[in-house]
Amino acid sequence: MANVHFHAQSEYLFDQVDAQHPGLKQALVDDFKACVESFFDYRPPRFGKFDLYTRPPSLRGLDIWHIHICMPPRAGFPTHLEQRRMVCNRQEPERDASLVYVQGLIEEDEYCLLAMLYPYAHEKAENEQRMLWIADMARDFRDRY
């Protein structure tokens, strides 16, 4: 059974999104947990492509992942798309969203939701300081789990 945590330093990012879209914070946790517990066979409609962050280079080896998220009012990505094509459109930066997470290093049933990058997720992910902050949180979580 998967345990899903928020990192204390970044939970406010999820709270900000939840203020705009009430109930989304818990829905993301529920969807993420269902996805993980199915060994990633079940993909909630709002979950798109899963990608590993590799930039800046200091993130390599930390296994920090992000999921493209289809934001309300849309219910999900089009079902006819291959999962690798379910990405947020950079031409709609106000709808560009990603859920950033890391898995425990030793305790593989432990997951930490590190950040919700929204809106302008791609732009935010290109900010080196932000990504180094996320890397620090990932290291902290993996050191504990």
mmCIF file of C-alpha atoms in Angstrom:
data_model
loop_
_atom_site.group_PDB
_atom_site.id
_atom_site.type_symbol
_atom_site.label_atom_id
_atom_site.label_comp_id
_atom_site.label_asym_id
_atom_site.label_seq_id
_atom_site.Cartn_x
_atom_site.Cartn_y
_atom_site.Cartn_z
ATOM 1 C CA MET A 1 0.000 0.000 0.000
ATOM 2 C CA ALA A 2 1.431 3.360 -1.048
ATOM 3 C CA ASN A 3 1.868 6.221 1.383
ATOM 4 C CA VAL A 4 1.689 9.647 -0.207
ATOM 5 C CA HIS A 5 3.165 12.653 1.578
ATOM 6 C CA PHE A 6 3.437 16.358 0.895
ATOM 7 C CA HIS A 7 6.744 18.016 1.653
ATOM 8 C CA ALA A 8 6.307 20.588 4.421
ATOM 9 C CA GLN A 9 8.269 23.211 2.459
ATOM 10 C CA SER A 10 6.089 23.032 -0.617
ATOM 11 C CA GLU A 11 2.601 21.948 0.430
ATOM 12 C CA TYR A 12 1.487 25.560 0.061
ATOM 13 C CA LEU A 13 1.807 25.151 -3.727
ATOM 14 C CA PHE A 14 -0.929 22.519 -3.604
ATOM 15 C CA ASP A 15 -3.012 24.713 -1.301
ATOM 16 C CA GLN A 16 -2.807 27.568 -3.829
ATOM 17 C CA VAL A 17 -4.098 25.305 -6.603
ATOM 18 C CA ASP A 18 -6.805 23.950 -4.310
ATOM 19 C CA ALA A 19 -7.977 27.498 -3.585
ATOM 20 C CA GLN A 20 -8.550 27.968 -7.328
ATOM 21 C CA HIS A 21 -9.954 24.469 -7.898
ATOM 22 C CA PRO A 22 -11.549 23.254 -4.635
ATOM 23 C CA GLY A 23 -11.033 19.557 -4.012
ATOM 24 C CA LEU A 24 -8.236 19.186 -6.558
ATOM 25 C CA LYS A 25 -5.504 18.700 -3.935
ATOM 26 C CA GLN A 26 -7.194 15.619 -2.484
ATOM 27 C CA ALA A 27 -8.213 14.388 -5.945
ATOM 28 C CA LEU A 28 -4.559 14.498 -7.040
ATOM 29 C CA VAL A 29 -3.532 12.486 -3.973
ATOM 30 C CA ASP A 30 -6.304 9.930 -4.563
ATOM 31 C CA ASP A 31 -5.512 9.646 -8.278
ATOM 32 C CA PHE A 32 -1.777 9.390 -7.649
ATOM 33 C CA LYS A 33 -2.251 6.700 -5.003
ATOM 34 C CA ALA A 34 -4.573 4.687 -7.286
ATOM 35 C CA CYS A 35 -2.054 4.958 -10.114
ATOM 36 C CA VAL A 36 0.880 3.851 -7.945
ATOM 37 C CA GLU A 37 -1.026 0.999 -6.312
ATOM 38 C CA SER A 38 -1.922 -0.335 -9.770
ATOM 39 C CA PHE A 39 1.800 -0.353 -10.608
ATOM 40 C CA PHE A 40 1.056 2.497 -13.036
ATOM 41 C CA ASP A 41 -1.377 0.392 -15.090
ATOM 42 C CA TYR A 42 -4.264 2.690 -14.138
ATOM 43 C CA ARG A 43 -3.926 6.224 -15.453
ATOM 44 C CA PRO A 44 -6.470 8.721 -14.157
ATOM 45 C CA PRO A 45 -7.944 10.813 -16.997
ATOM 46 C CA ARG A 46 -6.236 13.983 -15.701
ATOM 47 C CA PHE A 47 -2.786 12.296 -15.726
ATOM 48 C CA GLY A 48 -0.779 12.654 -18.898
ATOM 49 C CA LYS A 49 2.789 11.828 -19.763
ATOM 50 C CA PHE A 50 5.198 10.865 -16.980
ATOM 51 C CA ASP A 51 8.667 12.370 -17.417
ATOM 52 C CA LEU A 52 11.911 12.313 -15.478
ATOM 53 C CA TYR A 53 13.574 15.655 -14.749
ATOM 54 C CA THR A 54 17.199 15.693 -15.896
ATOM 55 C CA ARG A 55 17.962 19.421 -15.820
ATOM 56 C CA PRO A 56 19.808 21.000 -14.223
ATOM 57 C CA PRO A 57 22.399 18.182 -14.176
ATOM 58 C CA SER A 58 22.385 18.050 -10.361
ATOM 59 C CA LEU A 59 18.890 16.474 -10.547
ATOM 60 C CA ARG A 60 20.198 13.389 -12.293
ATOM 61 C CA GLY A 61 20.213 10.399 -10.008
ATOM 62 C CA LEU A 62 17.484 11.796 -7.763
ATOM 63 C CA ASP A 63 14.671 10.253 -9.834
ATOM 64 C CA ILE A 64 12.455 13.326 -9.676
ATOM 65 C CA TRP A 65 9.432 12.745 -11.895
ATOM 66 C CA HIS A 66 6.617 14.911 -13.116
ATOM 67 C CA ILE A 67 3.211 14.145 -14.541
ATOM 68 C CA HIS A 68 1.514 16.419 -17.036
ATOM 69 C CA ILE A 69 -1.837 17.333 -15.475
ATOM 70 C CA CYS A 70 -4.991 18.244 -17.365
ATOM 71 C CA MET A 71 -6.509 21.066 -15.341
ATOM 72 C CA PRO A 72 -10.186 21.837 -14.767
ATOM 73 C CA PRO A 73 -12.569 22.574 -16.285
ATOM 74 C CA ARG A 74 -11.294 19.922 -18.682
ATOM 75 C CA ALA A 75 -11.953 16.441 -17.312
ATOM 76 C CA GLY A 76 -8.883 14.814 -18.787
ATOM 77 C CA PHE A 77 -6.666 14.280 -21.765
ATOM 78 C CA PRO A 78 -8.296 12.937 -24.945
ATOM 79 C CA THR A 79 -8.528 9.165 -24.649
ATOM 80 C CA HIS A 80 -7.477 8.564 -28.259
ATOM 81 C CA LEU A 81 -3.974 9.915 -27.576
ATOM 82 C CA GLU A 82 -1.023 7.688 -26.763
ATOM 83 C CA GLN A 83 0.117 8.356 -23.206
ATOM 84 C CA ARG A 84 3.415 9.841 -24.420
ATOM 85 C CA ARG A 85 1.434 12.468 -26.356
ATOM 86 C CA MET A 86 -0.645 13.517 -23.354
ATOM 87 C CA VAL A 87 1.242 16.702 -22.614
ATOM 88 C CA CYS A 88 0.277 20.216 -21.653
ATOM 89 C CA ASN A 89 0.233 22.628 -24.557
ATOM 90 C CA ARG A 90 2.946 25.276 -24.249
ATOM 91 C CA GLN A 91 0.661 27.521 -26.316
ATOM 92 C CA GLU A 92 -1.743 27.557 -23.346
ATOM 93 C CA PRO A 93 0.656 28.414 -20.503
ATOM 94 C CA GLU A 94 -2.193 29.361 -18.186
ATOM 95 C CA ARG A 95 -3.301 25.683 -18.293
ATOM 96 C CA ASP A 96 0.236 24.240 -18.191
ATOM 97 C CA ALA A 97 0.500 22.063 -15.064
ATOM 98 C CA SER A 98 2.710 19.335 -13.673
ATOM 99 C CA LEU A 99 2.719 17.270 -10.507
ATOM 100 C CA VAL A 100 6.295 16.721 -9.280
ATOM 101 C CA TYR A 101 7.068 13.692 -7.142
ATOM 102 C CA VAL A 102 9.782 11.397 -5.858
ATOM 103 C CA GLN A 103 9.740 7.832 -4.555
ATOM 104 C CA GLY A 104 11.471 6.751 -1.350
ATOM 105 C CA LEU A 105 14.979 5.410 -1.894
ATOM 106 C CA ILE A 106 14.744 2.463 0.522
ATOM 107 C CA GLU A 107 11.041 2.358 1.312
ATOM 108 C CA GLU A 108 9.570 2.050 -2.174
ATOM 109 C CA ASP A 109 5.964 2.407 -1.003
ATOM 110 C CA GLU A 110 6.665 5.964 0.185
ATOM 111 C CA TYR A 111 6.078 8.851 -2.219
ATOM 112 C CA CYS A 112 6.405 12.582 -1.772
ATOM 113 C CA LEU A 113 4.490 15.119 -3.828
ATOM 114 C CA LEU A 114 7.159 17.806 -4.066
ATOM 115 C CA ALA A 115 5.452 20.507 -6.083
ATOM 116 C CA MET A 116 2.527 21.466 -8.226
ATOM 117 C CA LEU A 117 3.863 23.660 -10.991
ATOM 118 C CA TYR A 118 0.880 25.642 -12.238
ATOM 119 C CA PRO A 119 0.348 27.707 -14.260
ATOM 120 C CA TYR A 120 3.322 28.049 -16.622
ATOM 121 C CA ALA A 121 4.749 24.666 -15.603
ATOM 122 C CA HIS A 122 7.291 24.431 -18.405
ATOM 123 C CA GLU A 123 8.558 27.927 -17.707
ATOM 124 C CA LYS A 124 8.776 27.215 -13.971
ATOM 125 C CA ALA A 125 10.661 23.963 -14.610
ATOM 126 C CA GLU A 126 13.276 25.905 -16.566
ATOM 127 C CA ASN A 127 14.026 28.054 -13.509
ATOM 128 C CA GLU A 128 17.253 26.588 -12.113
ATOM 129 C CA GLN A 129 16.765 27.968 -8.590
ATOM 130 C CA ARG A 130 13.290 26.435 -8.361
ATOM 131 C CA MET A 131 14.546 23.082 -9.582
ATOM 132 C CA LEU A 132 17.465 23.115 -7.116
ATOM 133 C CA TRP A 133 14.950 23.796 -4.337
ATOM 134 C CA ILE A 134 12.895 20.818 -5.525
ATOM 135 C CA ALA A 135 16.086 18.720 -5.621
ATOM 136 C CA ASP A 136 16.850 19.654 -2.010
ATOM 137 C CA MET A 137 13.382 18.529 -0.946
ATOM 138 C CA ALA A 138 13.787 15.276 -2.897
ATOM 139 C CA ARG A 139 17.121 14.568 -1.185
ATOM 140 C CA ASP A 140 15.559 15.311 2.195
ATOM 141 C CA PHE A 141 12.697 12.871 1.524
ATOM 142 C CA ARG A 142 14.947 10.140 0.115
ATOM 143 C CA ASP A 143 17.279 10.475 3.115
ATOM 144 C CA ARG A 144 14.311 9.690 5.378
ATOM 145 C CA TYR A 145 12.679 7.027 3.218
#
